CSV table of C-alpha atoms in Angstrom, one decimal:
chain,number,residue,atom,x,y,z
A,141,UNK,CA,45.0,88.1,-9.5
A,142,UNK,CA,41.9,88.4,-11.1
A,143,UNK,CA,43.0,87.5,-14.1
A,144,UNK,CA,44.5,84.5,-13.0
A,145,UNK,CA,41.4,83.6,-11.3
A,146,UNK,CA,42.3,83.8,-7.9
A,147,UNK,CA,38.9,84.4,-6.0
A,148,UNK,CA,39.6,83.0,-2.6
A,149,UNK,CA,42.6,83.7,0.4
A,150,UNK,CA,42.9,79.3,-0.3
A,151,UNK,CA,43.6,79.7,-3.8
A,152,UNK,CA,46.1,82.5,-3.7
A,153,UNK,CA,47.7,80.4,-0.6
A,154,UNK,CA,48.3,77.8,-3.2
A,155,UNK,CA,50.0,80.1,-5.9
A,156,UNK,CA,51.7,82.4,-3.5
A,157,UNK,CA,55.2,81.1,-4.2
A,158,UNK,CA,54.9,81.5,-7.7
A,159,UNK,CA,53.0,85.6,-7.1
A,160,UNK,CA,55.7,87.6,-8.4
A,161,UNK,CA,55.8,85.6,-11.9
A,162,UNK,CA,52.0,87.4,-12.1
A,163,UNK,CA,51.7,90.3,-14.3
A,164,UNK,CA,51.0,93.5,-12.3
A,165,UNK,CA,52.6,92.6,-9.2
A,166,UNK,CA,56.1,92.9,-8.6
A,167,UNK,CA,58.8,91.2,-6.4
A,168,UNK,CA,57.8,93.8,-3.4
A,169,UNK,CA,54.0,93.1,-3.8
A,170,UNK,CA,54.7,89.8,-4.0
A,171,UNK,CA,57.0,89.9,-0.8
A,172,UNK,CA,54.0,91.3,1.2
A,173,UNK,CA,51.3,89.9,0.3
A,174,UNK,CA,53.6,86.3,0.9
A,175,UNK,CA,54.5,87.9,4.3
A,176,UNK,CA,51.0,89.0,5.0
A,177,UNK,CA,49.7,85.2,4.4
A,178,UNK,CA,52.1,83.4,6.7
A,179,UNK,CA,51.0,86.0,9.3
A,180,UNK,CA,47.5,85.2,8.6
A,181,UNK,CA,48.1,81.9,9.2
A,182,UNK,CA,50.0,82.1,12.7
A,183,UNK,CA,47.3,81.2,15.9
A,184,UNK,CA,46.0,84.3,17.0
A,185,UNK,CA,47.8,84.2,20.2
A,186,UNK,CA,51.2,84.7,18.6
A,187,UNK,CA,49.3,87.4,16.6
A,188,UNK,CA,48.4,89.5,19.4
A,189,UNK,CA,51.3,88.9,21.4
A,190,UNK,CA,49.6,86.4,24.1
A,191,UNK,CA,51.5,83.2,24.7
C-alpha cells in the first residue's frame, strides 16, 4: 500500500474494491482487510453487541 500511496484509512476506503489487483496482497488479504473496513465502519453499538 505504500507503494500505491495509501497513507490514510480514507484513502484505502476509496481503493478497497480494487485491493487485491495490489502487488503484495492477495485475494485473502484483500478479503480481510475489505471485511475489517466495513466493520470499522458499522456504529459502535452494533460493534459491541448493544442495540
Amino acid at each position: 500500500m505504500q507503494r500505491e500511496g495509501i497513507t490514510t484509512l480514507d484513502e484505502l476506503r476509496v481503493v478497497a474494491d480494487q485491493i487485491h489487483q495490489f502487488e503484495g496482497i492477495g485475494l485473502k488479504s484483500a478479503q480481510a482487510i475489505q471485511e475489517k473496513l466495513a466493520r470499522m465502519a458499522q456504529p459502535e453499538e452494533r460493534r459491541s453487541g448493544k442495540e
